[in-house]
Every structure is written in C-alpha cells, then in structure tokens.
Tab-separated table of C-alpha atoms and ligand atoms in Angstrom:
chain	number	residue	atom	x	y	z
A	1	HIS	CA	4.171	-10.887	11.122
A	2	LEU	CA	1.577	-13.639	11.630
A	3	LEU	CA	0.248	-12.641	8.122
A	4	PHE	CA	3.755	-12.969	6.727
A	5	LEU	CA	3.992	-16.417	8.196
A	6	ILE	CA	0.777	-17.485	6.946
A	7	LYS	CA	1.818	-16.300	3.555
A	8	ARG	CA	5.106	-18.236	3.751
A	9	PHE	CA	2.779	-21.370	4.984
A	10	LEU	CA	0.615	-21.098	1.992
A	11	ALA	CA	3.363	-20.898	-0.518
A	12	PHE	CA	3.397	-23.953	-3.043
A	13	GLN	CA	3.414	-26.762	-0.450
A	14	GLY	CA	0.928	-25.407	1.816
A	15	ALA	CA	-1.389	-24.611	-0.955
A	16	THR	CA	-1.045	-28.177	-2.403
A	17	LEU	CA	-1.878	-29.444	0.987
A	18	VAL	CA	-4.867	-27.411	1.679
A	19	LEU	CA	-6.348	-28.656	-1.639
A	20	SER	CA	-5.285	-32.261	-1.120
A	21	THR	CA	-6.777	-33.189	2.194
A	22	SER	CA	-10.064	-35.197	1.756
A	23	PRO	CA	-12.402	-33.247	1.936
A	24	PRO	CA	-10.165	-30.450	1.017
A	25	ILE	CA	-9.646	-27.794	3.837
A	26	ALA	CA	-9.692	-25.205	1.109
A	27	ARG	CA	-13.373	-25.781	0.820
A	28	HIS	CA	-14.126	-23.489	3.891
A	29	VAL	CA	-11.945	-20.961	2.315
A	30	VAL	CA	-13.971	-20.909	-0.940
A	31	ASN	CA	-17.272	-21.112	0.782
A	32	ALA	CA	-16.438	-17.866	3.045
A	33	ALA	CA	-14.814	-16.048	-0.055
A	34	PHE	CA	-18.062	-15.864	-1.867
A	35	ASP	CA	-20.384	-15.432	1.117
A	36	ARG	CA	-21.440	-11.754	1.041
A	37	GLN	CA	-23.277	-12.045	4.505
A	38	GLN	CA	-19.916	-11.997	6.489
A	39	HIS	CA	-17.808	-9.181	5.298
A	40	GLY	CA	-14.631	-9.642	7.615
A	41	LYS	CA	-14.615	-13.219	7.167
A	42	GLN	CA	-15.198	-12.993	3.350
A	43	LEU	CA	-12.262	-10.444	3.137
A	44	ALA	CA	-9.861	-12.787	4.708
A	45	ALA	CA	-11.070	-15.786	3.000
A	46	LEU	CA	-10.611	-13.995	-0.259
A	47	HIS	CA	-7.053	-12.867	0.567
A	48	SER	CA	-6.334	-16.399	1.706
A	49	LEU	CA	-7.654	-18.013	-1.577
A	50	GLY	CA	-5.621	-15.479	-3.410
A	51	ASN	CA	-2.594	-16.826	-1.718
A	52	ILE	CA	-3.693	-20.444	-2.479
A	53	VAL	CA	-4.049	-19.741	-6.058
A	54	GLY	CA	-0.691	-18.104	-6.188
A	55	GLU	CA	-0.887	-14.612	-6.347
A	56	THR	CA	2.309	-14.242	-4.156
A	57	ARG	CA	4.046	-16.924	-6.013
A	58	THR	CA	5.650	-16.562	-9.302
A	59	GLY	CA	5.988	-18.236	-12.774
A	60	ASP	CA	5.654	-21.897	-12.826
A	61	THR	CA	4.971	-22.232	-9.158
A	62	MET	CA	1.558	-20.635	-9.321
A	63	VAL	CA	-0.107	-23.759	-10.686
A	64	LEU	CA	-0.140	-26.714	-8.140
A	65	ASN	CA	-0.048	-30.448	-8.969
A	66	SER	CA	-2.750	-31.970	-11.079
A	67	SER	CA	-4.885	-33.321	-8.192
A	68	ALA	CA	-4.801	-30.197	-6.321
A	69	GLU	CA	-5.832	-28.211	-9.227
A	70	GLU	CA	-8.528	-30.426	-9.962
A	71	ASN	CA	-9.736	-30.038	-6.476
A	72	LEU	CA	-9.411	-26.177	-6.703
A	73	ARG	CA	-11.385	-26.158	-9.975
A	74	SER	CA	-14.282	-28.447	-8.832
A	75	LEU	CA	-14.784	-26.462	-5.287
A	76	ILE	CA	-15.130	-23.364	-7.252
A	77	TYR	CA	-17.514	-24.691	-9.694
A	78	ASP	CA	-19.463	-26.617	-7.048
A	79	LYS	CA	-19.649	-23.213	-5.030
A	80	ALA	CA	-20.989	-21.318	-8.021
A	81	SER	CA	-23.521	-24.034	-8.898
A	82	LYS	CA	-24.901	-23.748	-5.153
A	83	THR	CA	-25.394	-20.079	-5.537
A	84	SER	CA	-27.572	-17.622	-7.699
A	85	LYS	CA	-24.503	-16.802	-9.625
A	86	LEU	CA	-24.034	-20.124	-11.199
A	87	THR	CA	-20.723	-19.839	-12.754
A	88	PRO	CA	-17.182	-18.844	-11.443
A	89	SER	CA	-17.425	-15.776	-13.616
A	90	GLY	CA	-20.635	-14.858	-11.925
A	91	LEU	CA	-18.871	-15.338	-8.552
A	92	LEU	CA	-15.897	-13.240	-9.303
A	93	LEU	CA	-18.301	-10.475	-10.847
A	94	SER	CA	-20.293	-10.154	-7.620
A	95	VAL	CA	-16.891	-9.990	-5.829
A	96	LEU	CA	-15.770	-6.946	-8.099
A	97	GLN	CA	-19.181	-5.408	-7.444
A	98	GLN	CA	-18.661	-5.209	-3.657
A	99	ASP	CA	-16.843	-2.378	-1.872
A	100	ALA	CA	-13.124	-1.455	-2.457
A	101	GLU	CA	-11.352	-3.548	0.226
A	102	ILE	CA	-13.407	-6.795	-1.183
A	103	ARG	CA	-12.446	-5.678	-4.717
A	104	ILE	CA	-8.766	-5.484	-4.094
A	105	ALA	CA	-8.738	-8.912	-2.730
A	106	GLY	CA	-10.685	-10.079	-5.710
A	107	TYR	CA	-8.282	-8.575	-8.026
A	108	ARG	CA	-5.568	-10.464	-6.166
A	109	LEU	CA	-7.688	-13.600	-6.523
A	110	ILE	CA	-8.066	-13.129	-10.236
A	111	THR	CA	-4.436	-12.340	-10.810
A	112	GLY	CA	-3.581	-15.745	-9.436
A	113	LEU	CA	-6.410	-17.814	-10.711
A	114	VAL	CA	-6.284	-16.619	-14.098
A	115	ALA	CA	-3.235	-18.884	-14.625
A	116	ARG	CA	-5.755	-21.682	-15.107
A	117	THR	CA	-7.058	-22.007	-18.583
A	118	TRP	CA	-10.566	-22.633	-17.220
A	119	CYS	CA	-10.504	-19.410	-15.197
A	120	LEU	CA	-8.955	-17.355	-17.862
A	121	MET	CA	-11.948	-18.427	-20.169
A	122	GLU	CA	-14.429	-17.530	-17.584
A	123	ILE	CA	-12.690	-14.156	-17.266
A	124	ILE	CA	-12.452	-13.217	-20.875
A	125	SER	CA	-16.119	-14.279	-21.795
A	126	ARG	CA	-17.441	-12.025	-19.338
A	127	PRO	CA	-17.515	-8.509	-20.706
A	128	GLU	CA	-18.759	-6.968	-17.322
A	129	ILE	CA	-15.671	-8.316	-15.426
A	130	ILE	CA	-13.481	-6.930	-18.166
A	131	ASN	CA	-15.308	-3.559	-18.118
A	132	ILE	CA	-14.550	-3.284	-14.284
A	133	LEU	CA	-11.021	-4.383	-14.537
A	134	THR	CA	-10.220	-1.886	-17.503
A	135	ASP	CA	-12.080	1.131	-16.020
A	136	THR	CA	-9.766	3.788	-14.987
A	137	TYR	CA	-12.451	5.198	-12.624
A	138	THR	CA	-13.419	1.762	-10.700
A	139	GLU	CA	-10.558	2.589	-8.100
A	140	THR	CA	-9.817	5.920	-6.393
A	141	LYS	CA	-7.135	4.839	-4.038
A	142	LYS	CA	-3.361	3.903	-4.995
A	143	ILE	CA	-3.484	0.501	-3.817
A	144	GLY	CA	-6.592	-0.342	-5.606
A	145	MET	CA	-5.485	1.098	-8.667
A	146	GLU	CA	-2.396	-1.050	-8.632
A	147	ALA	CA	-4.112	-4.075	-7.801
A	148	ARG	CA	-6.529	-3.565	-10.687
A	149	HIS	CA	-3.669	-2.756	-12.960
A	150	ARG	CA	-1.802	-5.973	-11.984
A	151	CYS	CA	-4.857	-7.774	-12.554
A	152	CYS	CA	-5.092	-6.604	-16.068
A	153	GLU	CA	-1.586	-7.442	-16.876
A	154	ALA	CA	-1.961	-10.847	-15.600
A	155	ILE	CA	-4.893	-11.707	-17.648
A	156	TYR	CA	-3.303	-10.223	-20.674
A	157	ARG	CA	-0.248	-12.063	-20.233
A	158	VAL	CA	-1.814	-15.495	-19.968
A	159	PHE	CA	-4.173	-14.677	-22.892
A	160	THR	CA	-1.256	-13.816	-25.157
A	161	SER	CA	0.389	-16.865	-24.380
A	162	SER	CA	-2.092	-18.714	-26.434
A	163	SER	CA	-1.833	-18.192	-29.991
A	164	LYS	CA	-5.354	-19.927	-30.375
A	165	LEU	CA	-6.885	-17.327	-28.388
A	166	ILE	CA	-4.941	-14.450	-29.755
A	167	SER	CA	-6.101	-15.248	-33.354
A	168	ASP	CA	-9.689	-15.578	-32.150
A	169	PRO	CA	-11.732	-12.715	-33.465
A	170	ALA	CA	-14.274	-13.080	-30.746
A	171	PHE	CA	-11.639	-11.784	-28.031
A	172	ALA	CA	-10.226	-8.978	-30.328
A	173	GLY	CA	-12.181	-6.286	-28.474
A	174	MET	CA	-11.466	-7.515	-25.098
A	175	ALA	CA	-7.763	-7.787	-25.804
A	176	SER	CA	-7.588	-4.190	-26.984
A	177	LYS	CA	-9.616	-2.914	-23.896
A	178	LEU	CA	-7.032	-4.767	-21.826
A	179	GLN	CA	-4.042	-3.593	-23.681
A	180	GLU	CA	-5.167	0.065	-23.512
A	181	ALA	CA	-5.839	-0.246	-19.600
A	182	ILE	CA	-2.291	-1.532	-19.373
A	183	ARG	CA	-0.670	1.113	-21.315
A	184	ARG	CA	-2.552	3.861	-19.389
A	185	GLY	CA	-0.938	2.608	-16.372
A	186	PRO	CA	-2.333	2.056	-12.930
A	187	TYR	CA	-3.130	5.443	-12.041
A	188	GLY	CA	-4.962	6.070	-15.288
A	189	ALA	CA	-3.562	9.247	-16.892
A	190	ARG	CA	-7.315	9.512	-16.727
A	191	LYS	CA	-8.538	10.320	-20.235
A	192	HIS	CA	-10.933	12.858	-20.577
A	193	ALA	CA	-13.722	12.509	-22.863
A	194	GLU	CA	-12.749	13.949	-26.157
A	195	ALA	CA	-14.836	16.637	-27.666
A	196	GLN	CA	-17.166	15.086	-29.989
A	197	PRO	CA	-18.356	17.040	-33.017
A	198	VAL	CA	-21.943	17.477	-32.629
A	199	VAL	CA	-23.869	17.057	-35.845
A	200	MET	CA	-27.167	18.544	-35.795
A	201	THR	CA	-29.825	17.901	-38.241
A	202	ALA	CA	-31.097	21.534	-39.703
A	203	ASP	CA	-34.556	22.135	-38.253
A	204	ARG	CA	-36.817	23.494	-40.655
A	205	PHE	CA	-39.517	26.070	-39.824
B	301	NAG	C1	-0.235	-33.582	-5.077
B	301	NAG	O1	0.414	-33.099	-3.799
B	301	NAG	C2	-0.277	-33.754	-2.709
B	301	NAG	C3	0.308	-33.173	-1.375
B	301	NAG	O2	1.759	-33.205	-1.273
B	301	NAG	C4	-0.272	-35.206	-2.649
B	301	NAG	O3	-0.866	-35.731	-1.700
B	301	NAG	C5	-0.826	-35.842	-4.011
B	301	NAG	O4	-0.460	-37.177	-4.186
B	301	NAG	C6	-0.174	-35.117	-5.464
B	301	NAG	N1	-0.973	-35.595	-6.401
B	301	NAG	C7	-0.261	-35.724	-7.743
B	301	NAG	C8	-1.020	-36.068	-8.842
B	301	NAG	O5	1.050	-35.798	-7.776
C-alpha cells in the first residue's frame, strides 16, 4: 500500500519536483542507488530512481521538463565522476554485476532512463552492458527474466526511433543482439549450442 502511494507520488509531478528543488532532493537517491556498501538502501534507492526516471510512466510522460532533465543528467554524471566507474555506463554496469535483486532494480532503472538520448548512448556504446542484457542465462527467476526482456525492448524501441543510429554501422551488431534477445522472449527458449562440425587437421605419423 505504501509503495503504491509512493509510486503515485513519484509520477510525473513528484519526479519533476524531487529533481527541481535546490539542491535536488533526488541527489540522495542517486548517491544511495550506486552505493554498494549498503545493500537494502541501495535496492530501495534504485527502485525509487527507476520511478523518478519514469519506468512506471508511459510514452511522453517519461521525460520530465528541461530543468528537471538537466538536473537528472548532471546528478548521474556527477556521481559517476566521483566513483571509480567514471561514467554513467560504468555505474549501470556495476549494478548489473550485482545480485539478482539489485539487477532487477537495475533493469527497471535502465528501462526508464534510456528514454534520454545521453543514456541511450551510454548503454549502446557499452558492449558489456548489452551482453548482460541479451544473455538468456543472466536470470533464472521469472521476474528477473521479464525485467531483463522489458529492458531490451525499451532500449531497442528508443534506438530504432533514431534513423541516424539505425544507419550507423557501428551499432549494427548491438542492434541485432537486442533484436535476437527480444525475439527469444523473456524466458529464452534457451537456445542450445548448435553442434559445430569439428575440423581436425590430419596428423602425420
Ligand atoms: C519544471 O518544473 C519545476 C517544478 O514544477 C519548476 O520549478 C521548473 O521551473 C520547471 N522548469 C521548466 C523549464 O519549465
């Protein structure tokens, strides 16, 4: 019940507000979301940040007004620059390398965050992130598989809305990986390694 109220509060207006105070209240959320020292707090913060960036909102209510968006971007770049990860993609990758609970919150965060061009570029330029997201074996529980799959769909949807990116050969491999992962569905239809013909060179005695 409380979570439901918090989610409602963090719909568009609330999200704009927590990013618009000076200093932004959301700074605490961003700091905790990427602090690996406190698991419970980090998990809650990642889910809150997922709500702030609009994972639970739809379509054009995901992105906030220009000043809130600018604050969001600078909070995340700021946080990244103060850690050993240095970039937002580094922060997000480290989230995806943690346990399943944290990863699920991470998928939610990326699903919302990727609606921003700067985040899309961070994600699609980081093969390690795409590899985790498109790996059928990353998740073993239904909820994790579904969150991972939704995340792939969100990235692909935003990516394919840019004709410039679609036509850039640098992203062709990444795009087909995402496409393949989406096609396999959330539960994977786990593809078994196909039998490879083994070519042996003839040994001479
Ligand atoms: C964005 O919304 C906040 C909170 O409602 C407001 O304070 C701020 O002036 C708005 N910024 C722009 C650029 O509209």
